[in-house]
mmCIF file of C-alpha atoms in Angstrom:
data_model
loop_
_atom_site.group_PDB
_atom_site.id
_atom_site.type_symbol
_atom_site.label_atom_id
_atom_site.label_comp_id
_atom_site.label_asym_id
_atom_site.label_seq_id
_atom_site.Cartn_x
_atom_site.Cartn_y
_atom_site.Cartn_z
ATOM 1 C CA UNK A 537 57.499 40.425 117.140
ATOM 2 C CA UNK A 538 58.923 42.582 114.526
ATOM 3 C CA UNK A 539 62.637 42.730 114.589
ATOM 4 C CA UNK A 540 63.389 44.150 110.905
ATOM 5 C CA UNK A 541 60.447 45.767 110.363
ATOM 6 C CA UNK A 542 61.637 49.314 110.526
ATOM 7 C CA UNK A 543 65.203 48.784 109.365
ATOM 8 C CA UNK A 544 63.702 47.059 106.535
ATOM 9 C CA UNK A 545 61.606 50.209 105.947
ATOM 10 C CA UNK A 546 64.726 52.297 105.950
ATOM 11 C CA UNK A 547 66.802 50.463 103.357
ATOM 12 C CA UNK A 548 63.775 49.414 101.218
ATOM 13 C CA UNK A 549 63.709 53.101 100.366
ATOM 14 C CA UNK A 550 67.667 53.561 99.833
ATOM 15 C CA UNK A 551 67.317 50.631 97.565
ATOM 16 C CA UNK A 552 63.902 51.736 95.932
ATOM 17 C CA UNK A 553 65.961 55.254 95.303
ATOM 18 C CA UNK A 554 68.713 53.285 93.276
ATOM 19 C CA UNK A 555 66.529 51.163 91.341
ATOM 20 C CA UNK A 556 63.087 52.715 90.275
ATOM 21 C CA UNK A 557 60.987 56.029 90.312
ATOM 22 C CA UNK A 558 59.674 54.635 93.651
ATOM 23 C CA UNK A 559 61.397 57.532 95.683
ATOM 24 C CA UNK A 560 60.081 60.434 93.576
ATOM 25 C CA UNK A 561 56.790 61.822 94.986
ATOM 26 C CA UNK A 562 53.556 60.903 93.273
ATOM 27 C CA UNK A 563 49.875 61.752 93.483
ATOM 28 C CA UNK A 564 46.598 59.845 92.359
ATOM 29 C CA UNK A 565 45.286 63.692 91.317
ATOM 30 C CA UNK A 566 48.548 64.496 89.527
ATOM 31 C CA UNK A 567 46.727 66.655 87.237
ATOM 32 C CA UNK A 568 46.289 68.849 89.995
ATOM 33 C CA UNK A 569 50.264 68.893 90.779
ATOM 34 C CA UNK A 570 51.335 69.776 87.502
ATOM 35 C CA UNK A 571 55.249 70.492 88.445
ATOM 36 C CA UNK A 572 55.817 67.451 89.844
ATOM 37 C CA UNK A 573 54.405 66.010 86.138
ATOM 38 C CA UNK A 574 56.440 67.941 83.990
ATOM 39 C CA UNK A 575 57.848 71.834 85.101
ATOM 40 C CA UNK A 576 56.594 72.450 81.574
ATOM 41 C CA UNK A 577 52.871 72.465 82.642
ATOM 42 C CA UNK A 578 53.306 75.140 85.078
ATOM 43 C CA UNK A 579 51.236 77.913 84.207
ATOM 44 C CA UNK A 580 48.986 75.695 81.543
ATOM 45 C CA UNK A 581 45.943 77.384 83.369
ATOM 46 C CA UNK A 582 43.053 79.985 82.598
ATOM 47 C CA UNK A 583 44.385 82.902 85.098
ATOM 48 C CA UNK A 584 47.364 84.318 86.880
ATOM 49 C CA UNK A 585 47.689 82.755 89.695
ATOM 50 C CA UNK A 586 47.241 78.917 91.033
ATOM 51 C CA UNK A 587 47.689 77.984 94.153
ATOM 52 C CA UNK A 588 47.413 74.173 94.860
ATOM 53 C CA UNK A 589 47.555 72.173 98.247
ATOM 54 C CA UNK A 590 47.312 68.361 98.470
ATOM 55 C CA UNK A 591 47.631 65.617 101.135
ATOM 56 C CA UNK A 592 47.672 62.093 101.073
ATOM 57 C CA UNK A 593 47.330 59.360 103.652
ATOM 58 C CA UNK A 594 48.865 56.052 102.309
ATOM 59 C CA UNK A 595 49.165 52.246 103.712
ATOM 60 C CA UNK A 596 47.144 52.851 106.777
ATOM 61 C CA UNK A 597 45.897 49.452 106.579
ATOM 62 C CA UNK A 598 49.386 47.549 106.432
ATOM 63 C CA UNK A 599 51.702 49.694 108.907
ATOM 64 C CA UNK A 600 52.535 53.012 109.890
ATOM 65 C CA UNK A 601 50.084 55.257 107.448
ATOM 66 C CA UNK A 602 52.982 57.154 105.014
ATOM 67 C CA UNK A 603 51.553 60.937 104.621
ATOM 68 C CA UNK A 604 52.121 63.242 101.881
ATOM 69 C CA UNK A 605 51.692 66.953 101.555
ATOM 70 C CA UNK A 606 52.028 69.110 98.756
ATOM 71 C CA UNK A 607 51.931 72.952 98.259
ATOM 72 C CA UNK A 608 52.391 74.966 94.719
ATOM 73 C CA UNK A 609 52.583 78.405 93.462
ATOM 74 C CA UNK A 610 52.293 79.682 90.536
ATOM 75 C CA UNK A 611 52.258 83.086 88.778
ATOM 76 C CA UNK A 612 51.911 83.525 85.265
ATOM 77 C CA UNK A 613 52.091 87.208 83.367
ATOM 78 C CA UNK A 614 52.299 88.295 79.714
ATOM 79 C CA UNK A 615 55.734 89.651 78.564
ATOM 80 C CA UNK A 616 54.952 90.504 75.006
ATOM 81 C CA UNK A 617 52.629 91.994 72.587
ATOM 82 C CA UNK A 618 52.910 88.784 70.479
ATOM 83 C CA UNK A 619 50.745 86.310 73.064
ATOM 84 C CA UNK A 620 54.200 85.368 74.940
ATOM 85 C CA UNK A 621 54.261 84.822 78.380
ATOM 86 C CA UNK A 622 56.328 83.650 81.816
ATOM 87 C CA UNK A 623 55.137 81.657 84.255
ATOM 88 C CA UNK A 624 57.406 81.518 88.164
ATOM 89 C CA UNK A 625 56.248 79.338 90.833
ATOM 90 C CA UNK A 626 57.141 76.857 93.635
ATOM 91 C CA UNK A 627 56.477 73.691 94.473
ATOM 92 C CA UNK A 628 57.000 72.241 98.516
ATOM 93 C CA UNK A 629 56.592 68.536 98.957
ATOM 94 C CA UNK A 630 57.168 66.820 102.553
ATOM 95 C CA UNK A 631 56.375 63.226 102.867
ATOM 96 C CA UNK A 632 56.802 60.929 106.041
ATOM 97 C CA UNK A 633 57.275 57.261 105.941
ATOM 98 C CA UNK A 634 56.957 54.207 108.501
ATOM 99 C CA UNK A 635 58.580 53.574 111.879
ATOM 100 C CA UNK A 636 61.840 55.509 111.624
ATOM 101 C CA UNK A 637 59.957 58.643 110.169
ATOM 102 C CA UNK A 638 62.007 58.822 107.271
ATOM 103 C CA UNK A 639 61.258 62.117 105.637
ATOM 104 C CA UNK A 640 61.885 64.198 102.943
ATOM 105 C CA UNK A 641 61.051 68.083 102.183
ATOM 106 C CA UNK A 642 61.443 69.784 98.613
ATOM 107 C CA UNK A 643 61.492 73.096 97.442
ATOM 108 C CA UNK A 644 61.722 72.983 93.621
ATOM 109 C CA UNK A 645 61.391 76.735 91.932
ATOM 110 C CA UNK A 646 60.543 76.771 88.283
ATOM 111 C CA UNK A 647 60.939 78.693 85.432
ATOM 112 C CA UNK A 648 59.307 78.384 82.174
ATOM 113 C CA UNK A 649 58.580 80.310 79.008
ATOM 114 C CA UNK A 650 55.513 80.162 76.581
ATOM 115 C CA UNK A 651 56.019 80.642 73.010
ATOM 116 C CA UNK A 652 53.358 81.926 70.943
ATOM 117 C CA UNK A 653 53.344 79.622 67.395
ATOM 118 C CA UNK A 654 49.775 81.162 66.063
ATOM 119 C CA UNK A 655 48.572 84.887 65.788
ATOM 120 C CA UNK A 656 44.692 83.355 65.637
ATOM 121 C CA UNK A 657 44.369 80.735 68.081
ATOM 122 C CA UNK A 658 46.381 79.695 71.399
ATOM 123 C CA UNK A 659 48.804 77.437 70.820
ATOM 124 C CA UNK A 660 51.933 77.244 72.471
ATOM 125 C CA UNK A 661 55.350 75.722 73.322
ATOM 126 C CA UNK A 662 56.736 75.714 76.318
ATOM 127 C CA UNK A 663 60.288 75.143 78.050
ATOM 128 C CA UNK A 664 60.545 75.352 81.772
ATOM 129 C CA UNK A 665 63.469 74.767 84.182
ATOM 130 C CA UNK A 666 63.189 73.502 87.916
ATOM 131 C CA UNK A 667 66.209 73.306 90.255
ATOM 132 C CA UNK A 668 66.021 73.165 94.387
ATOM 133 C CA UNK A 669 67.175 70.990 97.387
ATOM 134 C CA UNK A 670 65.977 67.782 98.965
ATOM 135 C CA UNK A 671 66.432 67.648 102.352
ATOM 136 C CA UNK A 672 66.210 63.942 103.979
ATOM 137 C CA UNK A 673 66.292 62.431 107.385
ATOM 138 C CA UNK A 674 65.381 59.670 109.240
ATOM 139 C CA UNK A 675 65.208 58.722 113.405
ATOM 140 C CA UNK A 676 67.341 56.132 114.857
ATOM 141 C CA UNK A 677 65.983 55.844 117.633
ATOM 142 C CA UNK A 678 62.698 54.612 116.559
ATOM 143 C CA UNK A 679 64.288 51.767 114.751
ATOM 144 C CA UNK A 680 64.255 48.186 116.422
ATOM 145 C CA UNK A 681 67.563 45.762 115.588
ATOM 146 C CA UNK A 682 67.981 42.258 116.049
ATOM 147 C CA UNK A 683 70.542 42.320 118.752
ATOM 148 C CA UNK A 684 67.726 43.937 120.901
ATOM 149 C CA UNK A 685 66.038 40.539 120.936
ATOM 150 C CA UNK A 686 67.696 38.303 123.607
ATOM 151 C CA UNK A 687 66.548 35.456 123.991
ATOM 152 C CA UNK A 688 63.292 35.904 122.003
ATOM 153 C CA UNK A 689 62.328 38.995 124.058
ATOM 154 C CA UNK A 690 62.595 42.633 122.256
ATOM 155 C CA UNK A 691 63.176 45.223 124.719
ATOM 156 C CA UNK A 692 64.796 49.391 123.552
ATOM 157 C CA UNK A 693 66.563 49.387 126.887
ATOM 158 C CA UNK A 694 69.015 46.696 125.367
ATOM 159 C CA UNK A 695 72.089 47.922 123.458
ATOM 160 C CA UNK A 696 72.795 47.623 120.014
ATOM 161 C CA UNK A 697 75.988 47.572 117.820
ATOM 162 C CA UNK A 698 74.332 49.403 115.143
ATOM 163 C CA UNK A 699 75.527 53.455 114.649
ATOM 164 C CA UNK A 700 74.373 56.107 112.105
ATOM 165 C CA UNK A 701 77.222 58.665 111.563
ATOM 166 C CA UNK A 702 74.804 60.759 109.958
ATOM 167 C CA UNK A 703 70.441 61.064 109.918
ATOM 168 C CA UNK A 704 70.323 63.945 107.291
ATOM 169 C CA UNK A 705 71.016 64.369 104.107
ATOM 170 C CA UNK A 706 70.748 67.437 101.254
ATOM 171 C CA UNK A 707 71.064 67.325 97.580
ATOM 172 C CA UNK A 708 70.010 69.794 95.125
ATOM 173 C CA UNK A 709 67.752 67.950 92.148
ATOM 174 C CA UNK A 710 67.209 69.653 88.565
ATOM 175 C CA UNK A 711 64.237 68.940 86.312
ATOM 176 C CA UNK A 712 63.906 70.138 82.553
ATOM 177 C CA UNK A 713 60.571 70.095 80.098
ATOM 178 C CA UNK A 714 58.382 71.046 76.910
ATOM 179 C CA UNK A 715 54.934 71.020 76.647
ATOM 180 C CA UNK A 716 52.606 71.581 73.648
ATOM 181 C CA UNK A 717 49.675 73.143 73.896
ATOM 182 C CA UNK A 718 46.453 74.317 71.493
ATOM 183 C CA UNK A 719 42.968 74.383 70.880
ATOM 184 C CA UNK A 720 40.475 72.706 68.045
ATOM 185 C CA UNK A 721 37.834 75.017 67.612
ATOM 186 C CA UNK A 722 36.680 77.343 70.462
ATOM 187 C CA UNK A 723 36.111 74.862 73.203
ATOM 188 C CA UNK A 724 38.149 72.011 72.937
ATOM 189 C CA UNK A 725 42.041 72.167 74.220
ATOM 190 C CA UNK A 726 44.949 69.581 74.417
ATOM 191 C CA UNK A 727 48.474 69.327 75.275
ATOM 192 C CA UNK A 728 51.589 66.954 75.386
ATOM 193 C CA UNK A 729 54.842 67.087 77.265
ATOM 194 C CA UNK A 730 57.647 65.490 78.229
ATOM 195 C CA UNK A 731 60.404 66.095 80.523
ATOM 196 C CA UNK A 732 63.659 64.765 82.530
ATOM 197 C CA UNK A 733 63.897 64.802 85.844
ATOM 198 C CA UNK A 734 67.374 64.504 87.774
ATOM 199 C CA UNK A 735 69.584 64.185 85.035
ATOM 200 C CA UNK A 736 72.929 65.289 87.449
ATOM 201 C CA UNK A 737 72.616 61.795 88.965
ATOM 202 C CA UNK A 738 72.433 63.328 92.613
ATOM 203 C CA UNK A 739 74.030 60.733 95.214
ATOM 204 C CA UNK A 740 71.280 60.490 97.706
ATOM 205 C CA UNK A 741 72.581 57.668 100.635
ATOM 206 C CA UNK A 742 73.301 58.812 103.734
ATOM 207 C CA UNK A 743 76.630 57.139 104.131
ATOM 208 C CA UNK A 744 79.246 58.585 102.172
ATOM 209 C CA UNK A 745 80.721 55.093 101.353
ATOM 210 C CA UNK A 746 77.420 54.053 99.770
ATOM 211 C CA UNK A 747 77.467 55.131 96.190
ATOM 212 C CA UNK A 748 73.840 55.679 95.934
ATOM 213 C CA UNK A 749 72.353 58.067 92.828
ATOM 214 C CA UNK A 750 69.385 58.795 91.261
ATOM 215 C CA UNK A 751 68.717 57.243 88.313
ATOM 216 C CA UNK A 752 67.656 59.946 85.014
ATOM 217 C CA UNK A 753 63.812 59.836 84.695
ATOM 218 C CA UNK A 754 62.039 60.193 81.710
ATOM 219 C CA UNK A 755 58.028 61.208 81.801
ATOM 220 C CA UNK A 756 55.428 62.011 79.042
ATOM 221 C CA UNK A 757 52.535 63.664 79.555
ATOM 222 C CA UNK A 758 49.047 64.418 77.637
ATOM 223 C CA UNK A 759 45.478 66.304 78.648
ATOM 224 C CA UNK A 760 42.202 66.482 76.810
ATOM 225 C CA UNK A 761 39.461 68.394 77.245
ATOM 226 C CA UNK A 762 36.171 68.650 75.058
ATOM 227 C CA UNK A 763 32.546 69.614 75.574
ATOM 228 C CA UNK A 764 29.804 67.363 75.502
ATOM 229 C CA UNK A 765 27.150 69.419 75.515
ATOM 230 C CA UNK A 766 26.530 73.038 76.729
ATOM 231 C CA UNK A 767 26.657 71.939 80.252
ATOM 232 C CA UNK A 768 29.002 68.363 80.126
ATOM 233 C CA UNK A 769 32.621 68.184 79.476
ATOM 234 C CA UNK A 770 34.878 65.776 79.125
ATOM 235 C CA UNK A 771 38.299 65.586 80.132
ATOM 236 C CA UNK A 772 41.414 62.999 80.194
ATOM 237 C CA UNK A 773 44.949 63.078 81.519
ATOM 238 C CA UNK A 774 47.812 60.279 81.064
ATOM 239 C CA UNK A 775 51.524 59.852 82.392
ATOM 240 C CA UNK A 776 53.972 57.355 81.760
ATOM 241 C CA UNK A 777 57.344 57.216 83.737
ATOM 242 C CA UNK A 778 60.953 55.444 82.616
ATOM 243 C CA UNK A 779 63.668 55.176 85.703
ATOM 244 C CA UNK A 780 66.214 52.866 85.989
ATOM 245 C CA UNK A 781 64.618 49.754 84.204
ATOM 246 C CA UNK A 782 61.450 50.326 85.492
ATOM 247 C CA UNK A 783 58.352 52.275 84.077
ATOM 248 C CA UNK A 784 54.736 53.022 85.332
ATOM 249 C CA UNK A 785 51.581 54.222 83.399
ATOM 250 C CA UNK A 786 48.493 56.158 85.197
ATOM 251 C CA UNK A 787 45.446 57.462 83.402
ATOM 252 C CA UNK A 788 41.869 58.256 83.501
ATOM 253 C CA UNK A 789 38.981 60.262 82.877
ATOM 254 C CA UNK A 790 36.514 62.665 84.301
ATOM 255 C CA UNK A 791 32.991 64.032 83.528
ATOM 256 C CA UNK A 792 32.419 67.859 84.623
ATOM 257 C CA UNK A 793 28.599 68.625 84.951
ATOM 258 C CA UNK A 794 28.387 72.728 84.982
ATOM 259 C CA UNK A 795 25.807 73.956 87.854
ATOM 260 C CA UNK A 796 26.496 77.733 86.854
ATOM 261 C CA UNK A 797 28.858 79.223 84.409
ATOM 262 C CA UNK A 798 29.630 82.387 83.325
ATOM 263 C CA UNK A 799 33.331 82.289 82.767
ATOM 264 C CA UNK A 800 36.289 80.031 83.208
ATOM 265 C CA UNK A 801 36.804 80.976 86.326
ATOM 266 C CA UNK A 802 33.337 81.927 87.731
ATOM 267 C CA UNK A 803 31.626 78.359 87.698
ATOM 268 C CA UNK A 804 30.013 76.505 89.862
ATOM 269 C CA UNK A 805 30.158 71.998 88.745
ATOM 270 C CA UNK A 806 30.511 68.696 89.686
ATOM 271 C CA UNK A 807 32.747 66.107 88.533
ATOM 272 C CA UNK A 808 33.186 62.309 88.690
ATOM 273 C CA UNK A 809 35.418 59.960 86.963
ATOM 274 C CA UNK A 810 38.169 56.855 87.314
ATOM 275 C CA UNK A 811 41.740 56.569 87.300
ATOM 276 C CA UNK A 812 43.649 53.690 86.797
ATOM 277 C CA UNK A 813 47.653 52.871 87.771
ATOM 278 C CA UNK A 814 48.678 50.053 86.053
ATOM 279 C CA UNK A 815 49.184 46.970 88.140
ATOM 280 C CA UNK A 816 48.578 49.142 91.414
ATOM 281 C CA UNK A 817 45.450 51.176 92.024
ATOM 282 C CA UNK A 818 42.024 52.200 90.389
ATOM 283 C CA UNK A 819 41.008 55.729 91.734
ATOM 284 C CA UNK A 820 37.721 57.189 91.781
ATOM 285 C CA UNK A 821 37.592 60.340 91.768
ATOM 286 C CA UNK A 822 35.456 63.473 92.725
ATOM 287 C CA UNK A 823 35.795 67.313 92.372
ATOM 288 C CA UNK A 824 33.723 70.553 92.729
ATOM 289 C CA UNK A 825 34.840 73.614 91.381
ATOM 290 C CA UNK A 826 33.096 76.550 93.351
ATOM 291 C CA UNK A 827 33.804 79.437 91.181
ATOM 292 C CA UNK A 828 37.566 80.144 91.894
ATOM 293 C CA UNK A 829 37.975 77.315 94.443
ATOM 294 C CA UNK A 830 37.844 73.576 93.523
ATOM 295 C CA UNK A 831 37.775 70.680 96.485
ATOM 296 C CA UNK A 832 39.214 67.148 94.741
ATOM 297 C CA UNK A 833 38.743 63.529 96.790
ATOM 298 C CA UNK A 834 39.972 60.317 95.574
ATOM 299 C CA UNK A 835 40.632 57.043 97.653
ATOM 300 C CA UNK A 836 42.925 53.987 95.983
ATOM 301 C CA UNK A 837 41.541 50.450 95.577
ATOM 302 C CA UNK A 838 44.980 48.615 95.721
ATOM 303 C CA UNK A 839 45.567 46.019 93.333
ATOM 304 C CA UNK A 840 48.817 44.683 93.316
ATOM 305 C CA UNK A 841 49.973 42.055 95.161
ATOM 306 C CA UNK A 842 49.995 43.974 98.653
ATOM 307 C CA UNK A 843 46.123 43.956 97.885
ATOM 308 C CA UNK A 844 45.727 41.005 100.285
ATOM 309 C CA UNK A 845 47.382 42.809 102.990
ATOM 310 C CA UNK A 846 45.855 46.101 102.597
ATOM 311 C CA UNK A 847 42.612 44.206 101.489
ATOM 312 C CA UNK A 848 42.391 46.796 98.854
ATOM 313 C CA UNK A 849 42.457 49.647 100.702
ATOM 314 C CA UNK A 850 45.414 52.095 99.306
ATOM 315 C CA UNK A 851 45.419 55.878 100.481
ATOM 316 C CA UNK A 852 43.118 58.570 100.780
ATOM 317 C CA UNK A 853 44.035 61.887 99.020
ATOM 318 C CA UNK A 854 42.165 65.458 99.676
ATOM 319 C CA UNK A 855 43.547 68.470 96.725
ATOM 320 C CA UNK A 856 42.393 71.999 97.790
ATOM 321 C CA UNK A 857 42.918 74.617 94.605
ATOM 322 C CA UNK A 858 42.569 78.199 94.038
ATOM 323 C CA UNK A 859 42.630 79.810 90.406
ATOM 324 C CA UNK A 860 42.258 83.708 89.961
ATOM 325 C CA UNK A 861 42.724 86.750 87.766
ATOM 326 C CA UNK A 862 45.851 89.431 88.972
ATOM 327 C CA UNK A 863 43.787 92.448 86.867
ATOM 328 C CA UNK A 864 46.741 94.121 86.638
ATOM 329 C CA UNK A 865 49.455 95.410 83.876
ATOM 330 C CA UNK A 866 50.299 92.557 82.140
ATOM 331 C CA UNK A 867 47.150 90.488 83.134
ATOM 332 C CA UNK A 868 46.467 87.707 81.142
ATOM 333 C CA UNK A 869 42.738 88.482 81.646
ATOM 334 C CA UNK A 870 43.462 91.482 79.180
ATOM 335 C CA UNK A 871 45.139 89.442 76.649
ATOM 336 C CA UNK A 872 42.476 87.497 73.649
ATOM 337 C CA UNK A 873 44.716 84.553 73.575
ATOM 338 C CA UNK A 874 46.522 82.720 76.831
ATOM 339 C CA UNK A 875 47.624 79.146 77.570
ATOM 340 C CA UNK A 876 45.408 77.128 79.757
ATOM 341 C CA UNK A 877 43.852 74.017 80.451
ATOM 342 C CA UNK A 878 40.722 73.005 82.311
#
């Protein structure tokens, strides 16, 4: 019998969205979605173009699995002799949650703008701007109440006194961030960032009378990557969220084992490595890079206290990425110096 299970699903997220980060989308391989990190990280890539898609399957274990999807776009291009360049994307989330299919679709373009700060090596600071709707909605109808139970006995033919004036919802969310970025050496590159993220407050309940808003969120961000050898490199990525009294921490490593190299973007390697969210989920990981495609798998082992519920078992989470040269005017394969990251 499970008379609040799905209402309580419904206003466990309105209340989540007014008191924590809870609401805003994350991923185990956020390295991989780097506007939903920080808009500042868009275009922090060897190439032109990057092209990332990402699903995740969450809570399969405890109720109806919450899914995930991800798409993002981005184009990068030199716009000065100096080493300056513009990066313009796109980044499409869509997740759906529990019983009532409470979902959510955004569509967040960005903007941002890479200073050159050296004439001999790549270092760069960058401010970026992201601005789109959210569109929410849930279904009434596949929400059970407790005046359907009569006498003990559930059943959707009886009536209830319970009415939604209105299942959708759209407000328009604006993100701002810096990033810096550089090298030490010839191999070895590193940046740090931090950004705000919906600093207009947007009121997000679907009942007018419910003052409902987002809280401002504050992130940092940092990457490292360094070679081991000729053939091993290391590399390590950190956030760290602030929203509305609460805060959350993720982090980790991986070690990239190249098969076949001969350039950034024409290699063939392996890599493994852990993740950690603090007080949630460690998250092995696993990634080949085939030349200009990369395939990333990681699976949570849930830690906090739903652990006994889930018995440990958090969400599976499949990245698919594509990196490539334009090789046209304004290429950044034509230019000796260019922001990126591994």
């Amino acid at each position: 019998m499970k008379p609040f299970k799905s209402v309580l699903l419904l206003f466990m997220f309105i209340a989540l969205a007014k008191t924590s980060f809870c609401q805003d989308v994350n991923f185990s391989q956020f390295y991989d979605i780097p506007l939903l990190r920080n808009p500042a990280l868009a275009g922090i890539f060897t190439g032109d173009v990057r092209i990332t898609a990402a699903y995740r399957n969450q809570w399969e274990s405890v109720t109806t699995p919450y899914r995930t999807m991800a798409l993002g776009i981005e184009f990068k291009r030199a716009i000065a002799d100096n080493g300056d360049y513009f990066t313009y994307g796109v980044q499409i989330t869509k997740d759906l949650a529990g019983d009532s299919r409470l979902s959510r679709t955004q569509v967040f373009p960005v903007v941002n703008y890479h200073k050159s700060l050296s004439s001999e090596k790549a270092t760069y600071l960058s401010a970026a701007f992201m601005y789109g709707p959210v569109m929410q909605q849930f279904d009434p109808s596949k929400l059970t109440f407790d005046d359907q139970f009569i006498g003990g006995t559930y059943s959707s033919s009886n009536p209830t006194h319970q009415t939604f004036s209105n299942t959708k919802l759209t407000y328009w969310d604006p993100a701002v961030g810096l990033c810096y970025s550089s090298v030490v050496g010839e191999a070895t590159s590193y940046y740090i960032g931090a950004g705000l993220f919906h600093f207009t407050k947007p009121k997000v309940a679907f009942q007018k009378q419910n003052d409902v808003s987002l809280n401002l969120k504050y992130v940092l961000n940092a990457g490292f990557s360094a070679p081991i050898n000729d053939v091993n490199r290391a590399v390590f990525y950190a956030d760290y969220f602030s929203q509305g009294g609460s805060s959350q921490g993720q982090g980790g490593f991986m070690v990239t084992h190249d098969l076949d190299q001969r350039d950034d973007l024409q290699k063939l390697s392996i890599s493994a490595g852990l993740f950690y969210r603090y007080k949630d989920a460690f998250i092995p990981v696993i990634k080949l890079d085939c030349y200009q495609m990369s395939l990333g798998m990681t699976y949570d082992v849930n830690t906090s206290k739903l652990k006994a519920a889930s018995q440990s078992r958090g969400g599976f989470e499949l990245t698919l990425n594509y990196k490539a040269f334009s090789h046209r005017r304004n290429s950044s394969a034509d230019m000796v110096r260019c922001p990126h990251f591994f």
